[in-house]
mmCIF file of C-alpha atoms in Angstrom:
data_model
loop_
_atom_site.group_PDB
_atom_site.id
_atom_site.type_symbol
_atom_site.label_atom_id
_atom_site.label_comp_id
_atom_site.label_asym_id
_atom_site.label_seq_id
_atom_site.Cartn_x
_atom_site.Cartn_y
_atom_site.Cartn_z
ATOM 1 C CA MET A 1 0.295 -22.089 -23.249
ATOM 2 C CA LYS A 2 2.549 -21.542 -20.394
ATOM 3 C CA ARG A 3 5.442 -24.067 -19.961
ATOM 4 C CA SER A 4 8.883 -24.261 -18.476
ATOM 5 C CA GLU A 5 11.930 -26.128 -19.712
ATOM 6 C CA TYR A 6 15.676 -26.179 -19.044
ATOM 7 C CA ARG A 7 18.236 -24.897 -21.564
ATOM 8 C CA LYS A 8 22.003 -24.729 -21.503
ATOM 9 C CA LEU A 9 23.820 -21.443 -21.260
ATOM 10 C CA GLN A 10 26.604 -21.292 -23.818
ATOM 11 C CA PHE A 11 29.763 -19.177 -23.985
ATOM 12 C CA ILE A 12 30.258 -17.652 -27.476
ATOM 13 C CA GLY A 13 33.558 -15.812 -26.993
ATOM 14 C CA GLY A 14 34.745 -12.533 -25.456
ATOM 15 C CA SER A 15 32.379 -11.773 -22.584
ATOM 16 C CA SER A 16 29.146 -12.947 -24.275
ATOM 17 C CA PHE A 17 26.849 -15.766 -23.381
ATOM 18 C CA MET A 18 23.821 -17.201 -25.436
ATOM 19 C CA VAL A 19 20.794 -19.277 -24.747
ATOM 20 C CA SER A 20 18.603 -20.555 -27.522
ATOM 21 C CA LEU A 21 14.965 -19.726 -27.813
ATOM 22 C CA PRO A 22 12.172 -22.271 -28.298
ATOM 23 C CA LYS A 23 11.529 -22.775 -32.199
ATOM 24 C CA ASP A 24 7.758 -22.828 -31.733
ATOM 25 C CA TRP A 25 7.818 -19.515 -29.815
ATOM 26 C CA VAL A 26 9.963 -17.881 -32.541
ATOM 27 C CA GLU A 27 7.618 -19.113 -35.208
ATOM 28 C CA LYS A 28 4.564 -18.007 -33.392
ATOM 29 C CA PHE A 29 5.704 -14.413 -33.458
ATOM 30 C CA ASN A 30 7.262 -14.563 -36.930
ATOM 31 C CA LEU A 31 10.640 -13.704 -35.612
ATOM 32 C CA LYS A 32 13.724 -13.820 -37.699
ATOM 33 C CA GLN A 33 17.430 -12.922 -37.321
ATOM 34 C CA GLY A 34 18.038 -9.332 -36.525
ATOM 35 C CA ASP A 35 14.529 -8.642 -34.950
ATOM 36 C CA THR A 36 14.498 -6.691 -31.726
ATOM 37 C CA LEU A 37 13.362 -8.245 -28.435
ATOM 38 C CA LEU A 38 12.841 -6.501 -25.101
ATOM 39 C CA VAL A 39 14.868 -8.080 -22.331
ATOM 40 C CA SER A 40 13.478 -7.052 -18.922
ATOM 41 C CA VAL A 41 15.431 -8.007 -15.768
ATOM 42 C CA GLU A 42 13.024 -8.430 -12.906
ATOM 43 C CA GLU A 43 13.589 -7.403 -9.337
ATOM 44 C CA GLU A 44 13.710 -11.002 -8.171
ATOM 45 C CA GLY A 45 16.400 -11.883 -10.717
ATOM 46 C CA SER A 46 14.290 -13.549 -13.431
ATOM 47 C CA ILE A 47 14.375 -12.283 -17.124
ATOM 48 C CA ARG A 48 11.423 -11.768 -19.387
ATOM 49 C CA ILE A 49 11.957 -11.683 -23.151
ATOM 50 C CA ILE A 50 9.123 -9.902 -25.001
ATOM 51 C CA PRO A 51 8.645 -9.649 -28.867
ATOM 52 C CA SER A 52 8.540 -6.089 -30.126
ATOM 53 C CA SER A 53 5.145 -6.878 -31.625
ATOM 54 C CA LEU A 54 3.709 -7.233 -28.102
ATOM 55 C CA ILE A 55 5.039 -4.008 -26.632
ATOM 56 C CA GLY A 56 2.245 -1.550 -26.334
ATOM 57 C CA ARG A 57 -0.193 -3.780 -28.237
ATOM 58 C CA ALA A 58 -2.725 -3.794 -25.463
ATOM 59 C CA GLU A 59 -2.696 0.007 -25.249
ATOM 60 C CA PRO A 60 -6.214 1.341 -26.038
ATOM 61 C CA PRO A 61 -6.707 4.150 -28.561
ATOM 62 C CA GLU A 62 -6.678 7.696 -27.158
ATOM 63 C CA ARG A 63 -9.919 8.420 -29.006
ATOM 64 C CA ALA A 64 -13.219 6.515 -28.834
ATOM 65 C CA VAL A 65 -16.456 6.724 -30.771
ATOM 66 C CA ILE A 66 -19.879 5.988 -29.482
ATOM 67 C CA GLU A 67 -22.713 5.462 -31.792
ATOM 68 C CA LEU A 68 -25.959 6.358 -29.976
ATOM 69 C CA PRO A 69 -29.136 6.005 -31.954
ATOM 70 C CA LYS A 70 -31.262 7.156 -28.982
ATOM 71 C CA LEU A 71 -30.702 7.782 -25.235
ATOM 72 C CA LYS A 72 -32.835 4.850 -23.842
ATOM 73 C CA ASP A 73 -30.747 4.234 -20.626
ATOM 74 C CA PRO A 74 -28.954 7.348 -19.230
ATOM 75 C CA GLU A 75 -27.252 5.240 -16.468
ATOM 76 C CA ARG A 76 -25.768 2.781 -19.061
ATOM 77 C CA PHE A 77 -24.492 5.633 -21.097
ATOM 78 C CA LYS A 78 -22.910 7.298 -18.143
ATOM 79 C CA ARG A 79 -21.273 4.007 -17.086
ATOM 80 C CA GLU A 80 -19.714 3.747 -20.700
ATOM 81 C CA ILE A 81 -18.345 7.287 -20.433
ATOM 82 C CA PHE A 82 -16.865 6.602 -16.998
ATOM 83 C CA ALA A 83 -15.121 3.353 -18.400
ATOM 84 C CA TYR A 84 -13.483 5.218 -21.261
ATOM 85 C CA TYR A 85 -12.436 7.916 -18.788
ATOM 86 C CA ILE A 86 -10.750 5.608 -16.397
ATOM 87 C CA LEU A 87 -9.072 3.678 -19.343
ATOM 88 C CA GLY A 88 -7.242 6.979 -20.114
ATOM 89 C CA ILE A 89 -9.089 7.823 -23.331
ATOM 90 C CA ASP A 90 -8.543 11.594 -24.074
ATOM 91 C CA GLN A 91 -11.410 12.126 -26.548
ATOM 92 C CA ILE A 92 -14.862 10.603 -26.815
ATOM 93 C CA GLU A 93 -16.921 11.345 -29.904
ATOM 94 C CA ILE A 94 -20.726 10.746 -29.499
ATOM 95 C CA ASN A 95 -22.654 10.322 -32.786
ATOM 96 C CA LEU A 96 -26.495 10.618 -32.518
ATOM 97 C CA LYS A 97 -29.260 9.785 -34.902
ATOM 98 C CA GLU A 98 -31.421 12.741 -33.812
ATOM 99 C CA ARG A 99 -30.658 16.232 -32.852
ATOM 100 C CA ILE A 100 -29.343 16.908 -29.414
ATOM 101 C CA ALA A 101 -32.259 16.979 -26.926
ATOM 102 C CA PRO A 102 -32.357 18.830 -23.656
ATOM 103 C CA ASP A 103 -32.660 15.644 -21.546
ATOM 104 C CA PHE A 104 -29.509 14.422 -23.317
ATOM 105 C CA MET A 105 -27.605 17.602 -22.416
ATOM 106 C CA SER A 106 -28.774 17.174 -18.762
ATOM 107 C CA VAL A 107 -27.088 13.793 -18.661
ATOM 108 C CA LEU A 108 -23.917 15.138 -20.227
ATOM 109 C CA ASN A 109 -23.743 17.909 -17.779
ATOM 110 C CA GLU A 110 -24.036 15.388 -14.958
ATOM 111 C CA VAL A 111 -21.067 13.497 -16.472
ATOM 112 C CA THR A 112 -18.881 16.593 -16.655
ATOM 113 C CA ARG A 113 -19.565 17.361 -13.096
ATOM 114 C CA SER A 114 -18.639 13.830 -11.986
ATOM 115 C CA LEU A 115 -15.251 13.546 -13.786
ATOM 116 C CA ILE A 116 -12.338 15.816 -13.227
ATOM 117 C CA GLY A 117 -11.042 17.319 -16.497
ATOM 118 C CA ILE A 118 -13.951 16.218 -18.813
ATOM 119 C CA GLU A 119 -15.359 19.074 -20.825
ATOM 120 C CA ILE A 120 -17.675 19.426 -23.955
ATOM 121 C CA THR A 121 -15.196 20.725 -26.539
ATOM 122 C CA SER A 122 -17.347 20.492 -29.589
ATOM 123 C CA MET A 123 -21.135 20.349 -30.285
ATOM 124 C CA GLU A 124 -22.932 19.946 -33.627
ATOM 125 C CA ASP A 125 -26.510 19.028 -34.523
ATOM 126 C CA LYS A 126 -25.920 15.338 -34.092
ATOM 127 C CA LYS A 127 -22.324 14.986 -32.762
ATOM 128 C CA ILE A 128 -20.739 15.860 -29.466
ATOM 129 C CA THR A 129 -17.043 15.645 -28.534
ATOM 130 C CA LEU A 130 -15.933 15.166 -24.901
ATOM 131 C CA SER A 131 -12.287 15.880 -24.208
ATOM 132 C CA CYS A 132 -10.176 15.274 -20.958
ATOM 133 C CA LEU A 133 -8.085 18.363 -20.346
ATOM 134 C CA THR A 134 -6.248 16.937 -17.346
ATOM 135 C CA SER A 135 -2.512 16.354 -17.881
ATOM 136 C CA LYS A 136 -1.441 12.787 -18.103
ATOM 137 C CA ASP A 137 1.700 13.834 -16.279
ATOM 138 C CA LEU A 138 -0.270 14.673 -13.047
ATOM 139 C CA SER A 139 1.307 12.465 -10.415
ATOM 140 C CA ILE A 140 -0.809 9.811 -8.583
ATOM 141 C CA ASP A 141 0.848 11.124 -5.307
ATOM 142 C CA SER A 142 -0.532 14.600 -5.832
ATOM 143 C CA VAL A 143 -4.021 13.129 -6.244
ATOM 144 C CA LEU A 144 -3.638 11.062 -3.022
ATOM 145 C CA ILE A 145 -2.497 14.247 -1.245
ATOM 146 C CA ARG A 146 -5.681 16.137 -2.449
ATOM 147 C CA MET A 147 -7.917 13.291 -1.373
ATOM 148 C CA LYS A 148 -6.247 13.366 1.976
ATOM 149 C CA GLN A 149 -6.878 17.024 2.201
ATOM 150 C CA LEU A 150 -10.495 16.718 1.274
ATOM 151 C CA VAL A 151 -11.082 13.989 3.912
ATOM 152 C CA ASN A 152 -9.441 16.253 6.595
ATOM 153 C CA THR A 153 -11.664 19.226 5.666
ATOM 154 C CA ILE A 154 -14.807 16.944 5.829
ATOM 155 C CA ILE A 155 -13.809 15.958 9.452
ATOM 156 C CA ASP A 156 -13.105 19.666 10.245
ATOM 157 C CA GLY A 157 -16.625 20.512 8.873
ATOM 158 C CA MET A 158 -18.292 17.753 10.972
ATOM 159 C CA MET A 159 -16.591 18.925 14.201
ATOM 160 C CA SER A 160 -17.597 22.509 13.378
ATOM 161 C CA TYR A 161 -21.192 21.409 12.905
ATOM 162 C CA LEU A 162 -20.995 19.413 16.214
ATOM 163 C CA GLU A 163 -19.872 22.723 17.984
ATOM 164 C CA ASN A 164 -22.276 25.249 16.646
ATOM 165 C CA ARG A 165 -25.004 23.353 14.448
ATOM 166 C CA ASP A 166 -24.248 25.840 11.609
ATOM 167 C CA GLU A 167 -26.404 24.716 8.686
ATOM 168 C CA ARG A 168 -24.210 26.534 6.223
ATOM 169 C CA VAL A 169 -21.497 23.806 6.448
ATOM 170 C CA LEU A 170 -23.829 21.129 5.273
ATOM 171 C CA GLN A 171 -23.712 21.771 1.479
ATOM 172 C CA SER A 172 -19.836 22.164 1.553
ATOM 173 C CA ILE A 173 -19.451 18.815 3.305
ATOM 174 C CA PHE A 174 -21.684 17.077 0.659
ATOM 175 C CA ASP A 175 -19.593 18.831 -2.079
ATOM 176 C CA MET A 176 -16.272 17.678 -0.729
ATOM 177 C CA GLU A 177 -17.489 14.160 -0.491
ATOM 178 C CA GLU A 178 -18.493 14.270 -4.131
ATOM 179 C CA ASP A 179 -14.983 15.670 -4.856
ATOM 180 C CA VAL A 180 -13.454 12.639 -3.216
ATOM 181 C CA ASP A 181 -15.279 10.383 -5.544
ATOM 182 C CA ARG A 182 -14.201 12.479 -8.602
ATOM 183 C CA PHE A 183 -10.514 12.305 -7.497
ATOM 184 C CA TYR A 184 -10.790 8.619 -6.975
ATOM 185 C CA MET A 185 -11.944 8.163 -10.635
ATOM 186 C CA LEU A 186 -8.989 10.356 -11.699
ATOM 187 C CA SER A 187 -6.544 8.291 -9.688
ATOM 188 C CA VAL A 188 -7.940 5.125 -11.477
ATOM 189 C CA ARG A 189 -7.536 6.904 -14.766
ATOM 190 C CA LEU A 190 -3.892 7.794 -13.961
ATOM 191 C CA GLU A 191 -3.069 4.274 -12.795
ATOM 192 C CA ASN A 192 -4.328 2.811 -16.183
ATOM 193 C CA ILE A 193 -2.237 5.448 -18.131
ATOM 194 C CA GLY A 194 0.697 4.278 -15.843
ATOM 195 C CA MET A 195 0.130 0.633 -16.899
ATOM 196 C CA ARG A 196 0.373 1.779 -20.616
ATOM 197 C CA ARG A 197 3.674 3.471 -19.851
ATOM 198 C CA MET A 198 5.008 0.610 -17.836
ATOM 199 C CA HIS A 199 7.938 -0.077 -20.165
ATOM 200 C CA ASP A 200 9.082 3.512 -20.038
ATOM 201 C CA SER A 201 8.990 3.762 -16.205
ATOM 202 C CA GLY A 202 12.610 2.641 -15.480
ATOM 203 C CA LEU A 203 11.132 0.072 -12.963
ATOM 204 C CA SER A 204 10.906 -3.681 -13.492
ATOM 205 C CA SER A 205 7.263 -4.506 -14.493
ATOM 206 C CA TRP A 206 6.689 -6.391 -11.154
ATOM 207 C CA ASP A 207 7.861 -3.448 -9.081
ATOM 208 C CA PHE A 208 5.764 -1.017 -11.074
ATOM 209 C CA LEU A 209 2.638 -3.156 -10.732
ATOM 210 C CA ARG A 210 3.222 -3.344 -7.018
ATOM 211 C CA MET A 211 3.499 0.384 -6.794
ATOM 212 C CA LEU A 212 0.238 0.876 -8.799
ATOM 213 C CA LEU A 213 -1.574 -1.693 -6.737
ATOM 214 C CA GLY A 214 -0.624 0.028 -3.482
ATOM 215 C CA HIS A 215 -1.880 3.407 -4.752
ATOM 216 C CA ARG A 216 -5.139 1.813 -6.022
ATOM 217 C CA LEU A 217 -5.805 0.208 -2.518
ATOM 218 C CA ILE A 218 -4.946 3.481 -0.757
ATOM 219 C CA THR A 219 -7.246 5.580 -2.888
ATOM 220 C CA LYS A 220 -10.050 3.038 -2.381
ATOM 221 C CA CYS A 221 -9.493 3.262 1.293
ATOM 222 C CA ILE A 222 -9.821 6.999 1.242
ATOM 223 C CA GLU A 223 -13.071 6.723 -0.800
ATOM 224 C CA GLU A 224 -14.427 4.207 1.831
ATOM 225 C CA ILE A 225 -13.419 6.605 4.629
ATOM 226 C CA SER A 226 -15.298 9.473 2.911
ATOM 227 C CA ASP A 227 -18.369 7.261 2.571
ATOM 228 C CA GLU A 228 -18.265 6.181 6.167
ATOM 229 C CA LEU A 229 -17.942 9.872 7.324
ATOM 230 C CA MET A 230 -21.105 10.691 5.409
ATOM 231 C CA LYS A 231 -22.934 8.035 7.238
ATOM 232 C CA ILE A 232 -21.826 9.485 10.497
ATOM 233 C CA PHE A 233 -22.793 13.022 9.297
ATOM 234 C CA GLU A 234 -26.286 11.779 8.448
ATOM 235 C CA HIS A 235 -26.761 10.463 11.947
ATOM 236 C CA LEU A 236 -25.171 13.514 13.446
ATOM 237 C CA LYS A 237 -27.931 15.576 11.920
ATOM 238 C CA GLU A 238 -30.658 13.651 13.592
ATOM 239 C CA LEU A 239 -28.841 13.159 16.904
ATOM 240 C CA GLU A 240 -30.372 14.890 19.908
ATOM 241 C CA ASP A 241 -28.377 17.949 20.911
ATOM 242 C CA SER A 242 -26.424 16.793 23.979
ATOM 243 C CA PRO A 243 -23.148 18.507 25.206
ATOM 244 C CA GLY A 244 -21.934 15.193 26.451
ATOM 245 C CA PHE A 245 -22.289 13.456 23.118
ATOM 246 C CA ARG A 246 -20.808 16.461 21.324
ATOM 247 C CA THR A 247 -17.750 16.369 23.375
ATOM 248 C CA VAL A 248 -17.214 12.595 22.896
ATOM 249 C CA LEU A 249 -17.645 12.591 19.221
ATOM 250 C CA SER A 250 -15.676 15.720 18.494
ATOM 251 C CA GLY A 251 -12.800 14.204 20.411
ATOM 252 C CA GLU A 252 -12.902 10.844 18.604
ATOM 253 C CA LEU A 253 -13.169 12.504 15.187
ATOM 254 C CA GLU A 254 -9.971 14.505 16.043
ATOM 255 C CA SER A 255 -8.277 11.297 17.095
ATOM 256 C CA ILE A 256 -9.314 9.622 13.839
ATOM 257 C CA LYS A 257 -8.028 12.622 11.751
ATOM 258 C CA SER A 258 -4.655 12.401 13.535
ATOM 259 C CA CYS A 259 -4.422 8.669 12.886
ATOM 260 C CA PHE A 260 -5.257 9.175 9.153
ATOM 261 C CA ASP A 261 -2.667 11.976 8.891
ATOM 262 C CA VAL A 262 0.142 9.675 10.346
ATOM 263 C CA ALA A 263 -1.024 6.654 8.152
ATOM 264 C CA MET A 264 -0.967 8.816 4.992
ATOM 265 C CA SER A 265 2.407 10.344 5.827
ATOM 266 C CA ALA A 266 3.765 6.941 6.379
ATOM 267 C CA PHE A 267 2.674 5.685 3.039
ATOM 268 C CA LEU A 268 3.812 8.800 1.132
ATOM 269 C CA GLU A 269 7.200 8.969 2.737
ATOM 270 C CA GLU A 270 7.669 5.132 3.057
ATOM 271 C CA ASP A 271 8.238 5.659 6.803
ATOM 272 C CA LEU A 272 8.081 2.329 8.665
ATOM 273 C CA GLU A 273 8.078 3.829 12.165
ATOM 274 C CA ARG A 274 5.173 6.022 11.424
ATOM 275 C CA ALA A 275 3.381 3.204 9.756
ATOM 276 C CA HIS A 276 3.647 1.169 13.069
ATOM 277 C CA GLU A 277 2.601 4.229 14.993
ATOM 278 C CA SER A 278 -0.470 4.737 13.016
ATOM 279 C CA TYR A 279 -1.414 1.033 13.259
ATOM 280 C CA GLU A 280 -1.101 1.164 17.086
ATOM 281 C CA LEU A 281 -3.084 4.447 17.276
ATOM 282 C CA GLY A 282 -5.901 3.139 15.268
ATOM 283 C CA LYS A 283 -6.088 -0.079 17.358
ATOM 284 C CA MET A 284 -6.232 2.049 20.561
ATOM 285 C CA ILE A 285 -8.964 4.365 19.102
ATOM 286 C CA GLU A 286 -10.990 1.247 18.165
ATOM 287 C CA GLU A 287 -10.755 -0.265 21.540
ATOM 288 C CA ARG A 288 -11.866 2.958 23.152
ATOM 289 C CA LEU A 289 -14.939 3.204 20.820
ATOM 290 C CA ARG A 290 -15.919 -0.386 21.362
ATOM 291 C CA LYS A 291 -16.119 0.291 25.113
ATOM 292 C CA GLU A 292 -18.038 3.430 24.517
ATOM 293 C CA SER A 293 -20.517 1.472 22.210
ATOM 294 C CA GLU A 294 -21.030 -1.131 24.905
ATOM 295 C CA ASN A 295 -22.174 1.570 27.265
ATOM 296 C CA SER A 296 -24.675 2.877 24.751
ATOM 297 C CA ASN A 297 -27.509 0.507 25.337
ATOM 298 C CA SER A 298 -30.633 2.651 25.937
ATOM 299 C CA GLN A 299 -33.143 3.309 23.242
ATOM 300 C CA ARG A 300 -32.217 6.946 23.327
ATOM 301 C CA ASP A 301 -28.545 6.056 22.369
ATOM 302 C CA VAL A 302 -29.381 4.051 19.233
ATOM 303 C CA ARG A 303 -28.202 6.725 16.819
ATOM 304 C CA MET A 304 -25.103 7.345 18.932
ATOM 305 C CA LYS A 305 -24.421 3.604 18.718
ATOM 306 C CA LEU A 306 -24.668 3.596 14.953
ATOM 307 C CA ILE A 307 -22.198 6.519 14.904
ATOM 308 C CA LEU A 308 -19.769 4.626 16.982
ATOM 309 C CA MET A 309 -20.131 1.574 14.699
ATOM 310 C CA SER A 310 -19.220 3.716 11.738
ATOM 311 C CA MET A 311 -16.288 5.078 13.663
ATOM 312 C CA ILE A 312 -15.070 1.566 14.458
ATOM 313 C CA GLU A 313 -15.247 0.845 10.791
ATOM 314 C CA LEU A 314 -13.141 3.859 10.102
ATOM 315 C CA CYS A 315 -10.479 2.408 12.444
ATOM 316 C CA ARG A 316 -10.503 -0.884 10.480
ATOM 317 C CA ILE A 317 -9.965 1.035 7.190
ATOM 318 C CA LEU A 318 -7.065 3.069 8.818
ATOM 319 C CA ARG A 319 -5.473 -0.196 9.933
ATOM 320 C CA THR A 320 -5.562 -1.371 6.357
ATOM 321 C CA ILE A 321 -3.879 1.845 5.217
ATOM 322 C CA SER A 322 -1.233 1.286 7.997
ATOM 323 C CA GLU A 323 -0.700 -2.369 6.760
ATOM 324 C CA ILE A 324 -0.156 -1.267 3.196
ATOM 325 C CA SER A 325 2.266 1.459 4.455
ATOM 326 C CA ILE A 326 4.198 -1.070 6.470
ATOM 327 C CA ASN A 327 4.533 -3.366 3.414
ATOM 328 C CA ARG A 328 5.602 -0.446 1.200
ATOM 329 C CA SER A 329 8.199 0.685 3.795
ATOM 330 C CA VAL A 330 9.726 -2.763 4.239
ATOM 331 C CA ARG A 331 10.018 -3.095 0.393
ATOM 332 C CA ALA A 332 11.726 0.430 0.327
ATOM 333 C CA THR A 333 14.166 -0.692 3.017
ATOM 334 C CA LEU A 334 15.078 -3.850 0.987
ATOM 335 C CA ARG A 335 15.680 -1.796 -2.168
ATOM 336 C CA LYS A 336 18.372 0.108 -0.263
ATOM 337 C CA LEU A 337 20.256 -2.933 0.839
#
């Protein structure tokens, strides 16, 4: 149970000081003279004392075993595999009661297509081993950059479709949206692995957790941007071919892409000025889109109005990225003082 109490600091000679530990706490963890304790100095000045028995205790095993008598619910099975993946498990052994059936292989193939680095590395009559071949040392920033590149390419594809209605770009846009989802899952996996390595990071635990939280929020924002872009794209395919609409939408997509680039650069480079710039740019684009939406009142403009509403939602997400970037940049400035 959490509690606080005052204890006196004592001088024990030379340059050493001592503070006694609560007796019941020492007994709870079976500590004795000579045992090692981890002393962590936090950023705000407080100190955490952690028994060695707790260090790494919550770390999940790198190998998991699933006993599967029969594949009754494929979606439940996939959710469990996804959970092991994002927890950082490297190897998943699946034991079956019956021989591997074609429908089970179809589900497994869907899993391997959905998760970056997951491959079937062993297959016997009643046992399959899935392994994650992605390096744990892959940086979260590199995943963020790849997600940013994918979103920009999706926007470029949409503008290309607006310009010439080339049906060949359709599948590539859908594929890239799926890649954004796959990289999001990978980022969550890397964040969980980072949590397990927290004590080796060189940062205080609070500082490290804030860093991971910032990355989690940004990757989630990028995933939401990708989803919103796909809503826009679905409406674009059904929109009546109008040069006026095409010009407006293409211009606004280009503006959103520019704002997204500035916001992401601000986050990755901890650039306060660019973070403010992206916030103001997103606000300006949103105001313009709202005016355009108010002018689209006829029945013929319903689909255009839905597109503009999704673009307004994109601006809201971009402002969220900008706000996170501002907070991160301010903290970086304080660390330099």
